PDB file of C-alpha atoms in Angstrom:
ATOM      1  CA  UNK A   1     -12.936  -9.453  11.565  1.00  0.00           C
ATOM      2  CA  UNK A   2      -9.661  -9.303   9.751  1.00  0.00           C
ATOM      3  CA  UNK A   3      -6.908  -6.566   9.364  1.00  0.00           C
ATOM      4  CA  UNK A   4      -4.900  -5.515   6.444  1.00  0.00           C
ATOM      5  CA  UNK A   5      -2.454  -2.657   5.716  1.00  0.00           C
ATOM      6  CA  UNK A   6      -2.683  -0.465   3.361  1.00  0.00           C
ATOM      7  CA  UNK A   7      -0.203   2.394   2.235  1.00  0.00           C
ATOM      8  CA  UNK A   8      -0.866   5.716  -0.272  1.00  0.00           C
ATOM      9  CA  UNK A   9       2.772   6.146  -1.709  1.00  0.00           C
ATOM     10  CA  UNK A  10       4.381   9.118  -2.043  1.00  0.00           C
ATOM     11  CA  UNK A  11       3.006   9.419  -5.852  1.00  0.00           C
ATOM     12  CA  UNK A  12      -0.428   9.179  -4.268  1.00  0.00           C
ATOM     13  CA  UNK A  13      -0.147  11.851  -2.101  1.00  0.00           C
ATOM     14  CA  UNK A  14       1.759  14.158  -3.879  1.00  0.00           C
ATOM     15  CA  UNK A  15      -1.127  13.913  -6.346  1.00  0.00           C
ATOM     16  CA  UNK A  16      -3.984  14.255  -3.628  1.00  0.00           C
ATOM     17  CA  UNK A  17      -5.038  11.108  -4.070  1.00  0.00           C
ATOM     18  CA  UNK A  18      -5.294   9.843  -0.141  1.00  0.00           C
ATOM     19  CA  UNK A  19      -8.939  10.887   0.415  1.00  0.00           C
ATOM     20  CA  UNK A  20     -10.285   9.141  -2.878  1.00  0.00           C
ATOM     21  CA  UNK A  21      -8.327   5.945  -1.347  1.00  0.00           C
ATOM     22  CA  UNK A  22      -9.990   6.731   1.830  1.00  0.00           C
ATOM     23  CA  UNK A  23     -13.143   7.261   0.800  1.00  0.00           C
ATOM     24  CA  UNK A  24     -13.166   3.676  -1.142  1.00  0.00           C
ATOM     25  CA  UNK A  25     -12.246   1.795   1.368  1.00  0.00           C
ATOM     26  CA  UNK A  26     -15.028   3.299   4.216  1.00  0.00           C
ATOM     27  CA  UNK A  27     -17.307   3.464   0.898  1.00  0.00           C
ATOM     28  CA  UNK A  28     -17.053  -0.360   0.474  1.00  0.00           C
ATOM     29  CA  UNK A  29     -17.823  -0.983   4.352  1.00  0.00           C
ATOM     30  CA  UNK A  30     -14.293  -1.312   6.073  1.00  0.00           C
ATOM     31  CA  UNK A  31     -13.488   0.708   8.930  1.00  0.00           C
ATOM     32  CA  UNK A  32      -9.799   2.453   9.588  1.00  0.00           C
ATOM     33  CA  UNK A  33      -8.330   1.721  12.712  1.00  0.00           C
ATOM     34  CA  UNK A  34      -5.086   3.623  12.551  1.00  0.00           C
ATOM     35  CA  UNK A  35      -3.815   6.251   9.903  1.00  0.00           C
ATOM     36  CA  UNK A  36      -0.676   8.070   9.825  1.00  0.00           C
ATOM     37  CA  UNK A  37       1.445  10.162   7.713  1.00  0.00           C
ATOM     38  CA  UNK A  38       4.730  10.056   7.696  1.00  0.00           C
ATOM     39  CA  UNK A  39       7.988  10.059   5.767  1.00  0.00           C
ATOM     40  CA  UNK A  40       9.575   6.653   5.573  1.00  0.00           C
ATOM     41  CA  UNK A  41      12.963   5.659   6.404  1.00  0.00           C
ATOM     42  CA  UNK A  42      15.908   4.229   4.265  1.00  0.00           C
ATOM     43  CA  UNK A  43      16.076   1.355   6.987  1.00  0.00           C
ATOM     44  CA  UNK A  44      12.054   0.812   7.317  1.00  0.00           C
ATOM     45  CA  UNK A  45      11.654   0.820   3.555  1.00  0.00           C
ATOM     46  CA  UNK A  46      14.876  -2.191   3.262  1.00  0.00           C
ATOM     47  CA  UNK A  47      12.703  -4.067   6.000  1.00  0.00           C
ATOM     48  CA  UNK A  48       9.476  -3.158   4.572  1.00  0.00           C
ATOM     49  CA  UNK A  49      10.446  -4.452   0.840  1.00  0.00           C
ATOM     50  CA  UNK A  50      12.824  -7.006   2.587  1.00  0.00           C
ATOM     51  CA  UNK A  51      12.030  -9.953   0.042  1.00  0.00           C
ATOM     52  CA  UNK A  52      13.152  -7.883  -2.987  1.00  0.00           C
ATOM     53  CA  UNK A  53      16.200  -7.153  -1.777  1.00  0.00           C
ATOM     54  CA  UNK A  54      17.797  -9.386  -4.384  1.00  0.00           C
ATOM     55  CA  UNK A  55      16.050  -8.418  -7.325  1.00  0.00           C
ATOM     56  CA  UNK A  56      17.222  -5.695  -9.809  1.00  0.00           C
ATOM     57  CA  UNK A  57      14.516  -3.306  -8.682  1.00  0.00           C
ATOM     58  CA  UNK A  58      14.932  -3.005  -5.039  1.00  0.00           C
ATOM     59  CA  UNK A  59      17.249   0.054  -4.893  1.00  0.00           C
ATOM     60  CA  UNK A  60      14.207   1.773  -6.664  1.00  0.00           C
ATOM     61  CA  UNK A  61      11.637   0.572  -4.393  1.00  0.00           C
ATOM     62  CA  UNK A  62      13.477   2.097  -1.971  1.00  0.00           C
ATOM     63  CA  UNK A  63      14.725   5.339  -3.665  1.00  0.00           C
ATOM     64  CA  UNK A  64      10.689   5.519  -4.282  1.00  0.00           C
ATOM     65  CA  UNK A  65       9.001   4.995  -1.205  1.00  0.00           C
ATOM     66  CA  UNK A  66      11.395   7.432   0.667  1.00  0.00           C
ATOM     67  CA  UNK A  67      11.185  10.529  -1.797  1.00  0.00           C
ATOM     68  CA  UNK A  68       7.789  12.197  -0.019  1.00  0.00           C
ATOM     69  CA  UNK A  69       5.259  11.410   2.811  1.00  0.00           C
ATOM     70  CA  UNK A  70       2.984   8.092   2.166  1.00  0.00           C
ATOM     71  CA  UNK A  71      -0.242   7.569   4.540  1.00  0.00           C
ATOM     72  CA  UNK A  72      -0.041   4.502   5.920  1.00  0.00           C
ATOM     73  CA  UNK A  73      -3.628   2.741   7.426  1.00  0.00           C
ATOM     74  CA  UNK A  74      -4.648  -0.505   9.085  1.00  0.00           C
ATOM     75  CA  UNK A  75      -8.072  -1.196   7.368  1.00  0.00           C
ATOM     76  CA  UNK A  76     -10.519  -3.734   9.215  1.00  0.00           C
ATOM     77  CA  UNK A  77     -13.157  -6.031   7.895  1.00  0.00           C
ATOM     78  CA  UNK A  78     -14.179  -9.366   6.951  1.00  0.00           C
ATOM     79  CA  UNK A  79     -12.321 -10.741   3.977  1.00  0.00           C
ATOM     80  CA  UNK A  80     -10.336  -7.264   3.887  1.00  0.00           C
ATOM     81  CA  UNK A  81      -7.099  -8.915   2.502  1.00  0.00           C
ATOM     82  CA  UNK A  82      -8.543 -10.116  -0.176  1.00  0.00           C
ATOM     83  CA  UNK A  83     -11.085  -7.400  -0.874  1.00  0.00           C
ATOM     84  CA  UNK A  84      -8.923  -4.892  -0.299  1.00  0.00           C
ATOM     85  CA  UNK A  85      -6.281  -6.596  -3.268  1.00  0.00           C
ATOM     86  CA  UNK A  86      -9.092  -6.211  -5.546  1.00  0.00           C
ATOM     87  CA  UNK A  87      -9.825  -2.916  -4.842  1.00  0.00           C
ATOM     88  CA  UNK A  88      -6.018  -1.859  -5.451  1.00  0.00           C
ATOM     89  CA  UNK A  89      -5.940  -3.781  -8.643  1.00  0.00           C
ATOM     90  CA  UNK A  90      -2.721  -5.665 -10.203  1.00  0.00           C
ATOM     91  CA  UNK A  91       0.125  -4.131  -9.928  1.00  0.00           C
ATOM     92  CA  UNK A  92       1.089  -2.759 -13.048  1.00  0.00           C
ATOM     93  CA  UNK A  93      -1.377   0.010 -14.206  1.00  0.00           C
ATOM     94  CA  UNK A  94      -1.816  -0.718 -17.958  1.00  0.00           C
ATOM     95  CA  UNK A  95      -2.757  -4.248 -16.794  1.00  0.00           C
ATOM     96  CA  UNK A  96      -5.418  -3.099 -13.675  1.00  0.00           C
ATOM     97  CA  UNK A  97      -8.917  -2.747 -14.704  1.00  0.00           C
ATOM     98  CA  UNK A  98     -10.412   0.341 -14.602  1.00  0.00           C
ATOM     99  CA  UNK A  99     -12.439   1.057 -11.418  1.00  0.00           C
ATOM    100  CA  UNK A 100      -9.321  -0.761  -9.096  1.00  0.00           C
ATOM    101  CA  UNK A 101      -7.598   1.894  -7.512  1.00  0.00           C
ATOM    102  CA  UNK A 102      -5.121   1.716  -9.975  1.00  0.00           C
ATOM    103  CA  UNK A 103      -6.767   1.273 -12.884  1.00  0.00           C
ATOM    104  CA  UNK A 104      -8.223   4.435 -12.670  1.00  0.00           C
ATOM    105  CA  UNK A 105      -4.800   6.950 -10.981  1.00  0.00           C
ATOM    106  CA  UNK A 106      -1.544   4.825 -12.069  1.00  0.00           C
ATOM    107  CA  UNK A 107       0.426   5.460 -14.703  1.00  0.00           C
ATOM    108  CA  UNK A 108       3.293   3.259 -14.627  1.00  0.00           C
ATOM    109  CA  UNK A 109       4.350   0.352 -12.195  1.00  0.00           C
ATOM    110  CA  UNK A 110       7.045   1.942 -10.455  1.00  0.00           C
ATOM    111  CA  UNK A 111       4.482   4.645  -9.272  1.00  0.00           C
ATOM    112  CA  UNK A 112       1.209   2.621  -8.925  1.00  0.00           C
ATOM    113  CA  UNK A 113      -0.241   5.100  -5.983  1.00  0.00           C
ATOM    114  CA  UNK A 114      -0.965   2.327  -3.231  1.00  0.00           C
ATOM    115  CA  UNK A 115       0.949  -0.573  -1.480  1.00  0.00           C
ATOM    116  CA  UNK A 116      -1.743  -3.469  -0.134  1.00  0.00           C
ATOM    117  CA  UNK A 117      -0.795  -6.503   2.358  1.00  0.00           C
ATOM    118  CA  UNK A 118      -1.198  -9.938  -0.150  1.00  0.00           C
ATOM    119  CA  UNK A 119      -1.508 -11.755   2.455  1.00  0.00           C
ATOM    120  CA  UNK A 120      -2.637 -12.457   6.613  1.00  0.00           C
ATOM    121  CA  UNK A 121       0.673 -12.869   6.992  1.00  0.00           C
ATOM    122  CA  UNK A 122       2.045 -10.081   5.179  1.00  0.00           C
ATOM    123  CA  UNK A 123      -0.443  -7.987   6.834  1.00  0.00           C
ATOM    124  CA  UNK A 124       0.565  -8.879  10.143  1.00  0.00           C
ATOM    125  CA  UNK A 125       4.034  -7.949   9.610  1.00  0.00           C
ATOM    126  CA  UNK A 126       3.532  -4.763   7.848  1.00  0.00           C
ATOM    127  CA  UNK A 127       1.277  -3.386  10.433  1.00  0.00           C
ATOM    128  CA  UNK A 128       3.955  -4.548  13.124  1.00  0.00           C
ATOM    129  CA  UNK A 129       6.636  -2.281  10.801  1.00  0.00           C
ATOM    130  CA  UNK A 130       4.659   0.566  10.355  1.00  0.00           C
ATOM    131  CA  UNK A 131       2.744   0.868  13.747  1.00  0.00           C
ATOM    132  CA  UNK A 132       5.061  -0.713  16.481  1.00  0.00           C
TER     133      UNK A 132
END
């Protein structure tokens, strides 16, 4: 059994879009350990987007992910890193395939409804950030 974060952004709930994520995930099998909703901070979104912080982008990603509530969730599963990826779809919207997450809700990248761990790793950390 495996853990990955997973994150409705504030485009995603604004547009009610948290219970169709919801109900894909537990739809495909995984189970949701911990769920919140919450607004995030200027200094959890710098850590949280930490290896952008030199790109050209960042101050957007963080301008972004602080303008309304997001829903964060640790998802559980076997393969649910991976899976879960899929599910999202590729980050930019014209480029997911339609039935990914995105393929079907996001318009543009820099509002693509849902942030998904890429890794174990990555996982670990975010779910140490967003549920300490």
């Amino acid at each position: 059994m495996s853990h990955t974060f997973l994150m409705v952004k504030p485009d995603g709930v604004a547009r009610g879009l948290t219970g169709e994520v919801i109900s894909r995930v537990e739809r495909k099998g995984y189970s949701i350990s911990r769920l919140k909703k919450m607004t995030i901070s200027d200094e959890l979104a710098r850590e949280h987007y930490g290896e952008h912080v030199d790109k050209p982008f960042f101050g957007e990603l963080v301008s972004f992910i602080t303008s309304g509530p997001v829903v964060a969730m640790v998802v559980e599963g076997e393969d649910v890193v991976s899976t879960i990826r899929r599910m999202v779809g590729v980050t930019d919207p014209k480029e997911a395939a339609p039935g990914t997450i995105r393929g079907d809700y996001a318009v543009e990248i820099g509002s693509n409804i849902v942030h998904a761990s890429d890794s174990d790793e990555s996982a670990a950390r975010e779910i140490k950030l967003f549920f300490r």
